[in-house]
């Protein structure tokens, strides 16, 4: 059984910052490693979209949606099976439910339950 627990969401004014965390737990991590870790978001009436992803290999290469480049930073702590998303200069259009995603070797995709981020203008 795998559990991904997100934290750090909330209400913030435009221009503010939030840091999301997502920690994975479960017995399978004694045998299998996590490859890609990522954050997605879904705003009301819209499809879920990729925000940022970080690979396991090397120093961890990253990829960001154009809309968040230069404002958001994804990072990971492999020892803690945790991924972070530092969000700066937040805009009202960043308002959404944010989901973490982890790809576990030979086990597939796992999702967190989602955390609400609301940015007021």
CSV table of N, CA and C in Angstrom, one decimal, residues 4-10 12 18-22 38-44 48-52 65 67-68 71-72 84-88 90-101 111-119:
chain,number,residue,atom,x,y,z
A,4,UNK,N,0.4,8.9,-0.4
A,4,UNK,CA,1.1,10.2,-0.7
A,4,UNK,C,0.3,11.2,0.1
A,5,UNK,N,1.0,11.9,1.0
A,5,UNK,CA,0.3,12.9,1.8
A,5,UNK,C,0.9,14.3,1.5
A,6,UNK,N,0.0,15.2,1.0
A,6,UNK,CA,0.4,16.5,0.6
A,6,UNK,C,0.1,17.5,1.8
A,7,UNK,N,0.9,18.5,1.8
A,7,UNK,CA,0.6,19.6,2.8
A,7,UNK,C,1.2,20.9,2.2
A,8,UNK,N,0.7,22.0,2.9
A,8,UNK,CA,1.3,23.3,2.5
A,8,UNK,C,0.3,24.2,1.7
A,9,UNK,N,-0.8,23.7,1.3
A,9,UNK,CA,-1.7,24.5,0.6
A,9,UNK,C,-2.4,25.6,1.5
A,10,UNK,N,-3.1,26.5,0.9
A,10,UNK,CA,-3.8,27.5,1.6
A,10,UNK,C,-4.2,28.7,0.8
A,12,UNK,N,-3.5,32.7,-0.1
A,12,UNK,CA,-2.4,33.7,-0.1
A,12,UNK,C,-2.8,34.8,-1.0
A,18,UNK,N,4.0,30.1,-1.3
A,18,UNK,CA,3.7,28.9,-0.6
A,18,UNK,C,4.6,27.8,-0.9
A,19,UNK,N,4.8,26.9,0.0
A,19,UNK,CA,5.6,25.7,-0.3
A,19,UNK,C,4.8,24.5,0.0
A,20,UNK,N,4.7,23.7,-1.1
A,20,UNK,CA,3.9,22.4,-0.9
A,20,UNK,C,4.9,21.3,-0.7
A,21,UNK,N,4.5,20.3,0.1
A,21,UNK,CA,5.3,19.1,0.3
A,21,UNK,C,4.4,17.9,0.1
A,22,UNK,N,5.0,16.8,-0.4
A,22,UNK,CA,4.3,15.5,-0.6
A,22,UNK,C,5.2,14.4,-0.2
A,38,UNK,N,6.4,14.6,-9.5
A,38,UNK,CA,5.9,15.8,-10.1
A,38,UNK,C,4.7,16.4,-9.4
A,39,UNK,N,4.4,17.6,-9.8
A,39,UNK,CA,3.2,18.3,-9.3
A,39,UNK,C,2.3,18.6,-10.5
A,40,UNK,N,1.0,18.4,-10.4
A,40,UNK,CA,0.0,18.7,-11.3
A,40,UNK,C,-1.0,19.6,-10.6
A,41,UNK,N,-1.8,20.3,-11.4
A,41,UNK,CA,-2.9,21.1,-10.8
A,41,UNK,C,-4.1,21.1,-11.7
A,42,UNK,N,-5.3,21.3,-11.0
A,42,UNK,CA,-6.5,21.3,-11.8
A,42,UNK,C,-7.4,22.4,-11.2
A,43,UNK,N,-7.7,23.4,-12.1
A,43,UNK,CA,-8.6,24.5,-11.7
A,43,UNK,C,-10.0,24.1,-12.1
A,44,UNK,N,-11.0,24.7,-11.5
A,44,UNK,CA,-12.4,24.4,-11.7
A,44,UNK,C,-12.7,24.6,-13.2
A,48,UNK,N,-6.7,18.6,-15.7
A,48,UNK,CA,-5.5,18.6,-14.9
A,48,UNK,C,-4.2,18.8,-15.8
A,49,UNK,N,-3.3,19.6,-15.3
A,49,UNK,CA,-2.1,20.0,-16.1
A,49,UNK,C,-0.9,19.8,-15.3
A,50,UNK,N,0.2,19.5,-16.0
A,50,UNK,CA,1.5,19.3,-15.4
A,50,UNK,C,2.0,20.7,-15.0
A,51,UNK,N,2.5,20.8,-13.8
A,51,UNK,CA,3.2,22.0,-13.3
A,51,UNK,C,4.7,21.9,-13.3
A,52,UNK,N,5.2,20.8,-12.8
A,52,UNK,CA,6.6,20.6,-12.7
A,52,UNK,C,6.9,19.1,-12.5
A,65,UNK,N,6.0,23.8,-16.5
A,65,UNK,CA,5.1,24.4,-17.4
A,65,UNK,C,5.5,25.9,-17.7
A,67,UNK,N,3.9,28.5,-17.8
A,67,UNK,CA,3.2,29.5,-17.0
A,67,UNK,C,3.9,29.7,-15.6
A,68,UNK,N,4.7,28.7,-15.2
A,68,UNK,CA,5.3,28.8,-13.9
A,68,UNK,C,6.8,29.0,-13.9
A,71,UNK,N,9.1,31.2,-11.5
A,71,UNK,CA,8.4,31.5,-10.2
A,71,UNK,C,8.3,30.2,-9.3
A,72,UNK,N,8.2,29.1,-9.9
A,72,UNK,CA,8.1,27.8,-9.1
A,72,UNK,C,9.4,27.0,-9.2
A,84,UNK,N,8.9,18.6,-3.2
A,84,UNK,CA,8.5,19.9,-2.7
A,84,UNK,C,8.2,20.8,-3.9
A,85,UNK,N,7.4,21.8,-3.7
A,85,UNK,CA,7.1,22.8,-4.8
A,85,UNK,C,7.1,24.1,-4.1
A,86,UNK,N,8.2,24.9,-4.3
A,86,UNK,CA,8.2,26.3,-3.8
A,86,UNK,C,7.6,27.2,-4.8
A,87,UNK,N,6.6,27.9,-4.4
A,87,UNK,CA,5.8,28.7,-5.3
A,87,UNK,C,5.9,30.2,-4.9
A,88,UNK,N,6.5,31.0,-5.7
A,88,UNK,CA,6.7,32.4,-5.5
A,88,UNK,C,6.0,33.3,-6.5
A,90,UNK,N,3.0,34.3,-6.6
A,90,UNK,CA,1.8,33.7,-7.0
A,90,UNK,C,0.8,34.6,-7.6
A,91,UNK,N,0.0,34.1,-8.6
A,91,UNK,CA,-1.0,34.9,-9.3
A,91,UNK,C,-2.3,34.2,-9.1
A,92,UNK,N,-3.4,35.0,-9.2
A,92,UNK,CA,-4.8,34.4,-9.1
A,92,UNK,C,-5.0,33.2,-10.0
A,93,UNK,N,-4.4,33.2,-11.2
A,93,UNK,CA,-4.5,32.1,-12.1
A,93,UNK,C,-3.8,30.9,-11.7
A,94,UNK,N,-3.0,30.9,-10.6
A,94,UNK,CA,-2.4,29.7,-10.0
A,94,UNK,C,-3.4,29.0,-9.1
A,95,UNK,N,-4.5,29.6,-8.9
A,95,UNK,CA,-5.5,28.9,-8.0
A,95,UNK,C,-6.0,27.6,-8.6
A,96,UNK,N,-5.9,26.6,-7.8
A,96,UNK,CA,-6.2,25.2,-8.3
A,96,UNK,C,-6.0,24.2,-7.1
A,97,UNK,N,-6.4,23.0,-7.4
A,97,UNK,CA,-6.1,21.9,-6.5
A,97,UNK,C,-4.8,21.3,-7.0
A,98,UNK,N,-3.8,21.2,-6.2
A,98,UNK,CA,-2.5,20.7,-6.6
A,98,UNK,C,-2.3,19.3,-6.1
A,99,UNK,N,-1.9,18.4,-7.1
A,99,UNK,CA,-1.7,17.0,-6.8
A,99,UNK,C,-0.2,16.6,-7.0
A,100,UNK,N,0.3,15.8,-6.1
A,100,UNK,CA,1.6,15.3,-6.4
A,100,UNK,C,1.5,13.9,-7.0
A,101,UNK,N,2.5,13.6,-7.8
A,101,UNK,CA,2.5,12.3,-8.5
A,101,UNK,C,3.9,11.7,-8.4
A,111,UNK,N,-0.9,8.9,-6.9
A,111,UNK,CA,-1.3,10.3,-6.7
A,111,UNK,C,-1.6,10.6,-5.3
A,112,UNK,N,-1.4,11.9,-4.9
A,112,UNK,CA,-1.8,12.4,-3.7
A,112,UNK,C,-3.3,12.7,-3.7
A,113,UNK,N,-3.8,13.1,-2.6
A,113,UNK,CA,-5.3,13.4,-2.5
A,113,UNK,C,-5.6,14.9,-3.0
A,114,UNK,N,-4.6,15.7,-3.1
A,114,UNK,CA,-4.7,17.0,-3.6
A,114,UNK,C,-4.8,18.0,-2.4
A,115,UNK,N,-4.2,19.2,-2.7
A,115,UNK,CA,-4.3,20.3,-1.7
A,115,UNK,C,-4.7,21.6,-2.4
A,116,UNK,N,-5.6,22.3,-1.8
A,116,UNK,CA,-6.1,23.5,-2.4
A,116,UNK,C,-5.1,24.7,-2.3
A,117,UNK,N,-4.9,25.4,-3.3
A,117,UNK,CA,-4.1,26.6,-3.3
A,117,UNK,C,-5.0,27.7,-3.9
A,118,UNK,N,-5.3,28.7,-3.1
A,118,UNK,CA,-6.1,29.9,-3.5
A,118,UNK,C,-5.3,31.2,-3.4
A,119,UNK,N,-5.3,31.9,-4.6
A,119,UNK,CA,-4.5,33.1,-4.6
A,119,UNK,C,-5.5,34.3,-4.8
